[in-house]
Structures are given as structure tokens and as C-alpha cells.
Amino acid sequence: MTDQIASITPVATDLNTPCSPTWCPGCGNFAILSAFKKAATQEGWNNTNTSMVAGIGCHGHIVNYVKLTSVEGLHGRAIPVGTGIKMANHELNVFVFTGDGDCMGEGGNHFIHACRRNHDITIVLHNNNIYGLTTGQTSPTSPHNFKTKSTPDGNPDYPLLPVPLAIASGATFVAREYAGNVKELTELLIRANSHKGISILEVVLPCVSFNKEFGAEFFKENTYRLPEDYDVTDKVAAFAKALEWGSHQVPLGVFYEEAKPSYESEIPQLQHNILLENTYMDRDVTGLLRKQG
Ligand SMILES: Cc1ncc(C[n+]2csc(CCOP(=O)(O)OP(=O)(O)O)c2C)c(N)n1
Ligand code: SF4
């Protein structure tokens, strides 16, 4: 951020806010909050250099518990708010926190196009495979035959898998972590933010109140780490790994990474200074608006 804007923005001295989390005891969102605060403290993310955006859902409450400049968008619309912030000031670190309902349902279109455009932002997708805030309905990532109050006879739909969708849509950094692995998640948040281009970080987490199928036990028993010799630049292999989901078969780690110019780095108006500081000529546009006769 430029000196002028920094001088009028008071820097938060710590990341705590007066709000206490209202999540259910045992909710995986606590671990994501903890990892994000650790990463922010380590990297010096503060309210002059970092912005948080969240969608609507339990995940979205995270913005209330970190003292950084933030916006809680409409349900499904967190990503366009995040890309808008990045366009206005591309020097900011921009984190979008979204849920499986928020991002894969109403926000699905935004997700695909943000991946395709390679905006230089980080999307943290809190995937608990259910609508938590609205008290436990089937979401786009819920498994086939999954029973919830909205599908009491079993989910007739098949799930969307965010990792292969991100890779297929053109994302240049795609990873998955379990919320309970706070150390690894902290490192991934830092790595995702330093990647130039879009970073999709799917964080699988328990919703202890409404999803009894994917609890901490499930993730403990069924996740494994991608091996050290795994080649993150091999897109075809990444896609095959990304399709793995099931018993003893949920890979964690970085699936895919590609060096490619970010959207912002290719926009001419962003090459000299941030858009917020551009001066505009006072143009007379009445001729443009006049009806051609
Ligand atoms: C435009 C709009 N559509 C639907 C809703 C209702 N709504 C609020 S949160 C939510 C689902 C949240 O699920 P998810 O995004 O997975 O987040 P979680 O609560 O599980 O963190 C829905 C459908 C809304 N608030 N606004
Ligand atoms: S309903 Fe689920 S996601 Fe929401 S706070 Fe409770 S445990 Fe967490």
C-alpha cells in the first residue's frame, strides 16, 4: 500500500477483536481461525496490507474475530467482492473465506471464472459438506445418498469436488488441508498468499452439530499426505489425485501449482500505481449518451 494511504490507516496492533466466536464447541472453524491468525502474525498481515472477505454461513463469522479490514458479502458473492478489492488495490493480500454452500452453490459461477482469470487472491473454501448456518441441509459437496433434513431419504445428487473443479477451471495453485492440522494449514495459507495468481485452498472440517459422517475421526482415518516426490506441476496427475475421495483416500497437500501471469499483472492500468490512486480526466460523455439520429 502506498505511504499516503498507509498514513491515514491506523495499523492494528494485534489481531484480536472484542468478539468471541459463537461457533459450536468442536467446530472446525476454530482451527481455521487459529491457523489464519498464526499465519498473519508470522507474515505481518495487518489492516494496511491485507483484506478479508467472507460469504454468508458459519465460515463467514471468521471476519468478526480477526482485526483486519473485512467485508462479509452476500451469500455466494464473496469472490466478486474479493476480486473487486484486488483490482482497486492490487498491492493488498486478499483472502476470501467461503463455504461449500456459498462457493459451490450460489457462488459456483464466480468460482469458475475467478479460477479462469487467475486473479491474485487466496480463496479459503471451508468444506464441511453441509449448510451449517441454516442448521444442516444438503450442500453441493454432500455425498450421494447423504441424509439431512432437506434430503431425509438420501441425497439424489452427486457431489461437486472443489479440487478437480479448480484445476479444470484454470486455477494455478490448488491445495487441500484438514482444519485440525493447524501447523500445515498455517504454512499453506502463507504459501497460497505468496503464490502469484489464484490460490484455492480447500479446508475440510467437521460440522459437529449437523454432519455426523465427516467428523474428526473420519479425517483422521481417511486422509493421507501427498508424497514428497509428487510433481505439483503435472496437471494430468493432479487431476487424477484430485478425483480421489473416499475411504482411506482423501489426499492432503498441494495438488497443482503453475507459474502464469496473474490477471492483475496483465491489466495496463495497474502497471504504474494502484487503481485507487489513478487520476481521471474530466471527460464530457454527453455525446456518447446522445441518441444517434
Ligand atoms: C442469497 C441467499 N441465499 C440463501 C441464503 C441462506 N443461507 C445462508 S447461509 C446458507 C448456507 C451456508 O452453508 P455454507 O456456505 O456451506 O456455510 P457453513 O454455514 O456451512 O459454514 C444459506 C443457504 C442467504 N442468506 N442468502
Ligand atoms: S453449525 Fe456446524 S459449521 Fe456451524 S458453528 Fe456449528 S459446528 Fe460449526
Coordinates of N, CA, C and O in Angstrom, one line a residue, residues 77-228:
R77 N -21.5 -14.4 -2.9 CA -20.9 -13.3 -3.7 C -19.6 -12.8 -3.0 O -19.2 -11.7 -3.3
A78 N -19.0 -13.7 -2.2 CA -17.7 -13.2 -1.6 C -16.6 -13.0 -2.7 O -15.8 -12.1 -2.6
I79 N -16.5 -13.9 -3.6 CA -15.4 -13.9 -4.6 C -15.4 -12.6 -5.4 O -14.4 -11.9 -5.5
P80 N -16.6 -12.2 -6.0 CA -16.5 -10.9 -6.7 C -16.1 -9.7 -5.9 O -15.5 -8.8 -6.3
V81 N -16.5 -9.7 -4.6 CA -16.1 -8.6 -3.7 C -14.5 -8.7 -3.6 O -13.8 -7.7 -3.7
G82 N -14.0 -9.9 -3.4 CA -12.6 -10.1 -3.3 C -11.8 -9.6 -4.5 O -10.8 -9.0 -4.4
T83 N -12.3 -10.0 -5.7 CA -11.6 -9.6 -6.9 C -11.7 -8.1 -7.1 O -10.8 -7.5 -7.6
G84 N -12.9 -7.5 -6.7 CA -13.0 -6.1 -6.8 C -12.0 -5.3 -5.9 O -11.4 -4.4 -6.4
I85 N -11.8 -5.8 -4.7 CA -10.8 -5.2 -3.8 C -9.4 -5.3 -4.4 O -8.7 -4.4 -4.4
K86 N -9.1 -6.5 -5.0 CA -7.8 -6.7 -5.6 C -7.6 -5.8 -6.8 O -6.5 -5.2 -6.9
M87 N -8.6 -5.5 -7.6 CA -8.5 -4.6 -8.7 C -8.3 -3.2 -8.2 O -7.5 -2.4 -8.8
A88 N -9.0 -2.8 -7.2 CA -8.9 -1.4 -6.7 C -7.5 -1.2 -6.1 O -7.0 -0.1 -6.2
N89 N -7.0 -2.2 -5.4 CA -5.6 -2.0 -4.8 C -4.9 -3.4 -4.9 O -5.0 -4.2 -4.0
H90 N -4.2 -3.6 -6.0 CA -3.6 -4.9 -6.2 C -2.4 -5.2 -5.3 O -1.8 -6.2 -5.4
E91 N -2.0 -4.2 -4.5 CA -0.9 -4.4 -3.5 C -1.4 -5.1 -2.3 O -0.6 -5.6 -1.5
L92 N -2.7 -5.2 -2.1 CA -3.2 -5.9 -0.9 C -3.1 -7.4 -1.0 O -3.3 -8.0 -2.1
N93 N -2.9 -8.1 0.1 CA -3.2 -9.5 0.2 C -4.7 -9.6 0.4 O -5.3 -9.0 1.3
V94 N -5.3 -10.4 -0.5 CA -6.8 -10.6 -0.4 C -7.1 -12.0 -0.1 O -6.7 -12.9 -0.9
F95 N -7.8 -12.3 1.0 CA -8.3 -13.6 1.4 C -9.8 -13.7 1.3 O -10.5 -12.8 1.9
V96 N -10.3 -14.6 0.6 CA -11.8 -14.9 0.5 C -12.1 -16.1 1.3 O -11.6 -17.2 1.0
F97 N -12.9 -16.0 2.3 CA -13.3 -17.2 3.1 C -14.7 -17.5 2.7 O -15.6 -16.7 2.7
T98 N -14.9 -18.8 2.3 CA -16.2 -19.1 1.7 C -16.6 -20.6 2.1 O -15.7 -21.3 2.6
G99 N -17.8 -20.9 2.0 CA -18.3 -22.3 2.4 C -18.6 -23.1 1.2 O -18.6 -22.6 0.1
D100 N -18.8 -24.4 1.5 CA -19.1 -25.3 0.3 C -20.5 -24.9 -0.3 O -20.7 -25.0 -1.5
G101 N -21.4 -24.4 0.6 CA -22.7 -23.9 0.0 C -22.5 -22.6 -0.7 O -22.9 -22.5 -1.8
D102 N -21.8 -21.7 0.0 CA -21.6 -20.4 -0.5 C -20.9 -20.4 -1.9 O -21.2 -19.7 -2.8
C103 N -19.8 -21.2 -1.9 CA -18.9 -21.2 -3.1 C -19.3 -22.1 -4.2 O -19.1 -21.8 -5.4
M104 N -19.8 -23.3 -3.8 CA -20.1 -24.3 -4.9 C -21.6 -24.2 -5.3 O -21.9 -24.7 -6.4
G105 N -22.4 -23.5 -4.5 CA -23.8 -23.4 -4.9 C -24.0 -22.0 -5.6 O -23.6 -21.9 -6.8
E106 N -24.5 -21.1 -4.8 CA -24.8 -19.8 -5.5 C -23.6 -19.1 -6.0 O -23.7 -18.3 -6.9
G107 N -22.4 -19.4 -5.4 CA -21.2 -18.7 -5.9 C -20.4 -19.5 -6.9 O -19.3 -19.1 -7.3
G108 N -21.0 -20.6 -7.4 CA -20.2 -21.5 -8.3 C -19.7 -20.8 -9.6 O -18.6 -21.0 -10.0
N109 N -20.5 -20.0 -10.1 CA -20.1 -19.2 -11.3 C -18.9 -18.3 -11.1 O -18.0 -18.3 -11.9
H110 N -18.9 -17.7 -9.9 CA -17.8 -16.8 -9.6 C -16.5 -17.6 -9.4 O -15.5 -17.1 -9.8
F111 N -16.7 -18.7 -8.8 CA -15.5 -19.6 -8.5 C -14.8 -20.0 -9.8 O -13.6 -19.8 -10.0
I112 N -15.6 -20.5 -10.8 CA -15.1 -20.9 -12.0 C -14.3 -19.8 -12.8 O -13.2 -19.9 -13.2
H113 N -15.0 -18.6 -12.8 CA -14.4 -17.5 -13.6 C -13.2 -16.9 -12.9 O -12.3 -16.4 -13.5
A114 N -13.2 -16.9 -11.5 CA -12.1 -16.3 -10.8 C -10.9 -17.3 -11.1 O -9.7 -16.8 -11.3
C115 N -11.1 -18.6 -11.1 CA -10.0 -19.5 -11.4 C -9.5 -19.3 -12.8 O -8.3 -19.2 -13.1
R116 N -10.4 -19.2 -13.8 CA -10.1 -19.0 -15.2 C -9.2 -17.7 -15.4 O -8.3 -17.7 -16.1
R117 N -9.6 -16.7 -14.6 CA -8.9 -15.4 -14.8 C -7.6 -15.3 -14.1 O -6.8 -14.4 -14.3
N118 N -7.4 -16.2 -13.1 CA -6.2 -16.2 -12.3 C -6.0 -14.9 -11.5 O -4.9 -14.4 -11.5
H119 N -7.0 -14.4 -10.9 CA -6.9 -13.3 -10.0 C -5.9 -13.6 -8.9 O -5.9 -14.7 -8.4
D120 N -5.1 -12.7 -8.5 CA -4.1 -12.9 -7.5 C -4.7 -12.8 -6.1 O -4.4 -11.9 -5.3
I121 N -5.6 -13.7 -5.7 CA -6.2 -13.7 -4.4 C -6.1 -15.2 -3.9 O -5.8 -16.1 -4.6
T122 N -6.4 -15.3 -2.6 CA -6.5 -16.7 -2.0 C -7.9 -17.0 -1.6 O -8.5 -16.2 -0.8
I123 N -8.4 -18.1 -2.0 CA -9.8 -18.5 -1.6 C -9.7 -19.7 -0.6 O -9.1 -20.7 -1.0
V124 N -10.1 -19.4 0.6 CA -10.1 -20.5 1.6 C -11.6 -21.1 1.6 O -12.5 -20.4 2.1
L125 N -11.7 -22.3 1.1 CA -13.0 -22.9 1.0 C -13.3 -23.8 2.2 O -12.7 -24.9 2.2
H126 N -14.1 -23.4 3.1 CA -14.4 -24.2 4.3 C -15.4 -25.3 3.9 O -16.6 -25.0 3.8
N127 N -14.9 -26.5 3.7 CA -15.8 -27.5 3.2 C -16.2 -28.5 4.3 O -15.5 -29.4 4.6
N128 N -17.4 -28.3 4.9 CA -17.9 -29.2 5.9 C -19.0 -30.1 5.3 O -19.8 -30.7 6.0
N129 N -19.2 -30.0 4.0 CA -20.1 -30.8 3.2 C -21.6 -30.7 3.7 O -22.4 -31.6 3.5
I130 N -21.9 -29.5 4.2 CA -23.3 -29.3 4.7 C -23.5 -27.8 4.8 O -22.6 -27.0 4.8
Y131 N -24.8 -27.3 4.8 CA -25.1 -26.0 5.1 C -25.2 -25.9 6.7 O -26.1 -26.4 7.3
G132 N -24.2 -25.3 7.3 CA -24.1 -25.2 8.7 C -25.1 -24.2 9.3 O -25.9 -24.5 10.2
L133 N -24.9 -23.0 8.9 CA -25.6 -21.8 9.5 C -27.2 -22.0 9.4 O -27.9 -21.7 10.4
T134 N -27.6 -22.6 8.4 CA -29.1 -22.8 8.2 C -29.5 -24.1 8.8 O -30.6 -24.6 8.5
T135 N -28.7 -24.7 9.7 CA -29.0 -25.9 10.5 C -29.1 -27.2 9.8 O -29.9 -28.0 10.1
G136 N -28.2 -27.4 8.8 CA -27.9 -28.8 8.4 C -28.7 -29.3 7.2 O -29.4 -30.3 7.3
Q137 N -28.6 -28.5 6.0 CA -29.2 -29.0 4.8 C -28.1 -29.5 3.9 O -26.9 -29.2 4.0
T138 N -28.5 -30.4 2.9 CA -27.5 -30.9 1.9 C -26.9 -29.8 1.1 O -27.6 -28.9 0.7
S139 N -25.6 -29.9 0.9 CA -24.9 -28.8 0.1 C -24.4 -29.4 -1.2 O -24.5 -30.7 -1.4
P140 N -23.9 -28.6 -2.1 CA -23.4 -29.2 -3.4 C -22.2 -30.2 -3.2 O -21.9 -30.9 -4.2
T141 N -21.6 -30.2 -2.1 CA -20.5 -31.2 -1.9 C -20.9 -32.4 -1.0 O -20.1 -33.2 -0.8
S142 N -22.2 -32.4 -0.6 CA -22.6 -33.6 0.2 C -22.6 -34.8 -0.7 O -23.0 -34.7 -1.9
P143 N -22.3 -36.0 -0.1 CA -22.2 -37.2 -1.0 C -23.6 -37.6 -1.4 O -24.6 -37.3 -0.8
H144 N -23.6 -38.5 -2.5 CA -24.8 -39.1 -2.9 C -25.4 -39.9 -1.8 O -24.7 -40.6 -1.0
N145 N -26.7 -39.9 -1.7 CA -27.4 -40.7 -0.6 C -27.3 -40.1 0.8 O -27.7 -40.7 1.7
F146 N -26.6 -39.0 0.9 CA -26.4 -38.3 2.2 C -27.8 -37.9 2.8 O -28.6 -37.3 2.1
K147 N -28.0 -38.3 4.1 CA -29.3 -37.9 4.7 C -29.2 -36.7 5.5 O -28.3 -36.6 6.5
T148 N -30.0 -35.7 5.2 CA -30.0 -34.5 6.1 C -31.5 -34.1 6.2 O -32.4 -34.8 5.5
K149 N -31.8 -33.0 6.9 CA -33.2 -32.6 7.0 C -33.8 -32.2 5.6 O -35.0 -32.3 5.4
S150 N -33.0 -31.8 4.7 CA -33.5 -31.4 3.4 C -33.6 -32.6 2.4 O -34.3 -32.6 1.4
T151 N -32.8 -33.7 2.7 CA -32.9 -34.9 1.9 C -33.0 -36.1 2.9 O -32.1 -36.9 3.0
P152 N -34.2 -36.2 3.5 CA -34.3 -37.3 4.6 C -34.2 -38.7 4.0 O -33.9 -39.6 4.7
D153 N -34.5 -38.8 2.7 CA -34.4 -40.2 2.1 C -33.1 -40.4 1.4 O -32.9 -41.3 0.6
G154 N -32.2 -39.4 1.5 CA -30.9 -39.6 0.9 C -30.8 -38.6 -0.3 O -31.7 -38.4 -1.0
N155 N -29.6 -38.0 -0.4 CA -29.3 -37.0 -1.5 C -29.4 -37.7 -2.8 O -28.6 -38.6 -3.1
P156 N -30.3 -37.2 -3.7 CA -30.3 -37.8 -5.1 C -29.2 -37.3 -6.0 O -28.9 -37.9 -7.0
D157 N -28.6 -36.2 -5.6 CA -27.5 -35.6 -6.4 C -26.1 -36.2 -6.1 O -25.9 -36.8 -5.0
Y158 N -25.2 -36.0 -7.0 CA -23.8 -36.4 -6.8 C -23.0 -35.2 -6.5 O -23.3 -34.1 -7.0
P159 N -22.0 -35.3 -5.7 CA -21.3 -34.1 -5.2 C -20.3 -33.4 -6.2 O -19.8 -34.1 -7.1
L160 N -20.2 -32.2 -6.1 CA -19.1 -31.4 -6.8 C -17.8 -31.5 -5.9 O -17.9 -31.3 -4.7
L161 N -16.7 -31.8 -6.6 CA -15.4 -31.8 -5.8 C -14.7 -30.6 -6.2 O -14.3 -30.3 -7.3
P162 N -14.5 -29.7 -5.2 CA -13.8 -28.4 -5.5 C -12.4 -28.5 -6.1 O -12.1 -27.7 -6.9
V163 N -11.6 -29.5 -5.6 CA -10.2 -29.5 -6.1 C -10.2 -29.8 -7.6 O -9.5 -29.0 -8.4
P164 N -10.8 -30.9 -8.1 CA -10.8 -31.0 -9.6 C -11.4 -29.9 -10.4 O -11.0 -29.5 -11.5
L165 N -12.5 -29.3 -9.8 CA -13.2 -28.2 -10.4 C -12.2 -27.0 -10.6 O -12.2 -26.4 -11.6
A166 N -11.4 -26.8 -9.5 CA -10.5 -25.7 -9.6 C -9.4 -25.9 -10.6 O -9.1 -25.0 -11.4
I167 N -8.9 -27.1 -10.7 CA -7.8 -27.4 -11.6 C -8.4 -27.3 -13.1 O -7.8 -26.7 -13.9
A168 N -9.6 -27.9 -13.3 CA -10.2 -27.8 -14.6 C -10.5 -26.4 -15.0 O -10.5 -26.1 -16.2
S169 N -10.8 -25.5 -14.0 CA -11.2 -24.2 -14.4 C -10.0 -23.3 -14.6 O -10.1 -22.1 -14.9
G170 N -8.8 -23.8 -14.4 CA -7.6 -23.0 -14.7 C -6.9 -22.4 -13.4 O -6.0 -21.6 -13.6
A171 N -7.2 -22.8 -12.2 CA -6.5 -22.3 -11.0 C -5.1 -22.7 -11.1 O -4.7 -23.8 -11.5
T172 N -4.2 -21.8 -10.6 CA -2.8 -22.0 -10.7 C -2.1 -22.5 -9.4 O -0.9 -22.8 -9.3
F173 N -2.9 -22.5 -8.3 CA -2.4 -23.1 -7.0 C -3.6 -23.8 -6.4 O -4.6 -23.1 -6.1
V174 N -3.6 -25.1 -6.2 CA -4.7 -25.8 -5.7 C -4.3 -26.8 -4.6 O -3.4 -27.6 -4.8
A175 N -4.8 -26.6 -3.4 CA -4.4 -27.4 -2.3 C -5.6 -27.8 -1.4 O -6.7 -27.2 -1.5
R176 N -5.3 -28.9 -0.6 CA -6.4 -29.3 0.4 C -5.7 -29.5 1.7 O -4.6 -30.1 1.8
E177 N -6.3 -29.1 2.8 CA -5.8 -29.4 4.1 C -6.9 -29.7 5.1 O -8.1 -29.3 4.8
Y178 N -6.7 -30.5 6.1 CA -7.7 -30.7 7.1 C -7.5 -29.7 8.2 O -6.4 -29.3 8.6
A179 N -8.6 -29.1 8.6 CA -8.6 -27.9 9.6 C -7.7 -28.2 10.8 O -7.0 -27.4 11.3
G180 N -7.9 -29.5 11.3 CA -7.2 -29.9 12.5 C -5.7 -29.9 12.4 O -5.0 -29.8 13.4
N181 N -5.1 -29.9 11.2 CA -3.7 -29.8 11.0 C -3.2 -28.4 11.0 O -2.9 -27.8 10.0
V182 N -3.3 -27.7 12.2 CA -3.1 -26.3 12.2 C -1.7 -25.8 11.7 O -1.6 -24.8 11.0
K183 N -0.7 -26.6 12.0 CA 0.7 -26.2 11.5 C 0.7 -26.2 10.0 O 1.2 -25.3 9.4
E184 N 0.3 -27.3 9.4 CA 0.3 -27.5 8.0 C -0.6 -26.4 7.3 O -0.3 -25.9 6.3
L185 N -1.7 -26.2 7.9 CA -2.7 -25.2 7.4 C -2.1 -23.8 7.4 O -2.2 -23.0 6.5
T186 N -1.4 -23.5 8.5 CA -0.7 -22.2 8.6 C 0.3 -22.0 7.5 O 0.4 -21.0 6.8
E187 N 1.1 -23.1 7.3 CA 2.1 -23.0 6.2 C 1.5 -22.8 4.8 O 2.0 -22.1 4.0
L188 N 0.4 -23.6 4.6 CA -0.3 -23.5 3.3 C -0.9 -22.1 3.1 O -0.9 -21.6 2.0
L189 N -1.4 -21.5 4.1 CA -2.0 -20.2 4.0 C -0.9 -19.2 3.5 O -1.2 -18.3 2.6
I190 N 0.2 -19.3 4.1 CA 1.4 -18.4 3.7 C 1.8 -18.7 2.3 O 2.0 -17.8 1.5
R191 N 1.9 -20.0 2.0 CA 2.4 -20.4 0.6 C 1.3 -19.9 -0.4 O 1.7 -19.4 -1.5
A192 N 0.0 -20.1 -0.1 CA -1.0 -19.7 -1.0 C -1.0 -18.2 -1.3 O -1.1 -17.8 -2.4
N193 N -0.8 -17.5 -0.2 CA -0.8 -16.0 -0.4 C 0.4 -15.5 -1.2 O 0.3 -14.6 -1.9
S194 N 1.5 -16.2 -1.1 CA 2.7 -15.8 -1.8 C 2.7 -16.2 -3.3 O 3.4 -15.7 -4.1
H195 N 1.8 -17.2 -3.6 CA 1.7 -17.6 -5.0 C 1.1 -16.4 -5.8 O 0.1 -15.8 -5.4
K196 N 1.7 -16.2 -7.0 CA 1.2 -15.1 -7.8 C 0.1 -15.7 -8.8 O 0.4 -16.4 -9.7
G197 N -1.1 -15.3 -8.5 CA -2.2 -15.9 -9.2 C -3.2 -16.4 -8.2 O -3.0 -16.3 -7.0
I198 N -4.2 -17.1 -8.7 CA -5.3 -17.5 -7.8 C -4.8 -18.8 -7.0 O -4.2 -19.7 -7.6
S199 N -5.1 -18.8 -5.7 CA -4.8 -19.9 -4.9 C -6.2 -20.4 -4.3 O -6.9 -19.7 -3.7
I200 N -6.4 -21.7 -4.5 CA -7.6 -22.3 -4.0 C -7.2 -23.3 -2.9 O -6.4 -24.2 -3.2
L201 N -7.6 -23.0 -1.7 CA -7.2 -23.9 -0.5 C -8.5 -24.4 0.0 O -9.3 -23.7 0.7
E202 N -8.8 -25.7 -0.3 CA -10.0 -26.3 0.3 C -9.6 -26.8 1.7 O -8.6 -27.6 1.8
V203 N -10.3 -26.4 2.7 CA -10.0 -26.9 4.0 C -11.2 -27.7 4.4 O -12.4 -27.2 4.6
V204 N -11.0 -29.0 4.6 CA -12.1 -29.9 5.1 C -12.2 -29.9 6.6 O -11.1 -29.8 7.3
L205 N -13.4 -29.7 7.1 CA -13.5 -29.5 8.5 C -14.8 -30.1 9.0 O -15.8 -30.3 8.2
P206 N -14.9 -30.5 10.3 CA -16.1 -31.1 10.8 C -17.1 -30.0 11.1 O -16.8 -28.9 11.6
C207 N -18.4 -30.3 10.8 CA -19.5 -29.6 11.4 C -20.1 -30.5 12.4 O -20.8 -31.5 12.1
V208 N -19.7 -30.3 13.7 CA -20.0 -31.3 14.7 C -21.5 -31.4 15.0 O -22.0 -32.4 15.5
S209 N -22.3 -30.3 14.7 CA -23.7 -30.3 15.0 C -24.5 -31.0 14.0 O -25.5 -31.6 14.3
F210 N -24.2 -30.9 12.7 CA -25.1 -31.4 11.6 C -24.5 -32.4 10.7 O -25.2 -32.9 9.9
N211 N -23.2 -32.6 10.7 CA -22.6 -33.6 9.8 C -21.9 -34.7 10.6 O -20.7 -34.5 11.0
K212 N -22.6 -35.7 10.9 CA -22.0 -36.8 11.8 C -21.1 -37.7 10.9 O -20.3 -38.5 11.5
E213 N -21.2 -37.6 9.6 CA -20.5 -38.5 8.8 C -19.0 -38.1 8.6 O -18.1 -38.9 8.7
F214 N -18.8 -36.8 8.4 CA -17.4 -36.3 8.3 C -16.9 -35.5 9.5 O -16.7 -34.3 9.5
G215 N -16.7 -36.3 10.6 CA -16.2 -35.7 11.8 C -14.7 -35.9 11.9 O -14.0 -36.4 10.9
A216 N -14.1 -35.5 13.0 CA -12.7 -35.5 13.2 C -12.2 -37.0 12.9 O -11.1 -37.2 12.3
E217 N -12.9 -38.0 13.4 CA -12.5 -39.4 13.2 C -12.3 -39.7 11.8 O -11.4 -40.4 11.4
F218 N -13.3 -39.3 11.0 CA -13.3 -39.6 9.5 C -12.0 -39.1 8.9 O -11.3 -39.8 8.2
F219 N -11.7 -37.8 9.2 CA -10.5 -37.2 8.6 C -9.2 -37.8 9.2 O -8.2 -38.0 8.4
K220 N -9.2 -38.2 10.4 CA -8.0 -38.9 11.0 C -7.8 -40.2 10.3 O -6.6 -40.5 9.9
E221 N -8.8 -40.9 10.0 CA -8.7 -42.3 9.4 C -8.5 -42.3 7.9 O -7.9 -43.2 7.4
N222 N -9.1 -41.3 7.3 CA -9.2 -41.4 5.8 C -8.3 -40.4 5.0 O -8.4 -40.4 3.8
T223 N -7.5 -39.6 5.7 CA -6.7 -38.6 4.9 C -5.3 -39.2 4.8 O -4.8 -39.9 5.7
Y224 N -4.6 -38.8 3.8 CA -3.2 -39.1 3.7 C -2.5 -37.9 3.0 O -3.1 -37.2 2.3
R225 N -1.2 -37.8 3.2 CA -0.5 -36.7 2.7 C 0.1 -37.0 1.3 O 0.7 -38.1 1.1
L226 N 0.0 -36.1 0.3 CA 0.7 -36.4 -1.0 C 2.2 -36.6 -0.8 O 2.8 -35.9 0.0
P227 N 2.8 -37.6 -1.4 CA 4.2 -37.9 -1.1 C 5.1 -36.8 -1.5 O 4.8 -35.9 -2.4
E228 N 6.3 -36.8 -0.9 CA 7.3 -35.7 -1.2 C 7.7 -35.6 -2.6 O 8.0 -34.6 -3.2

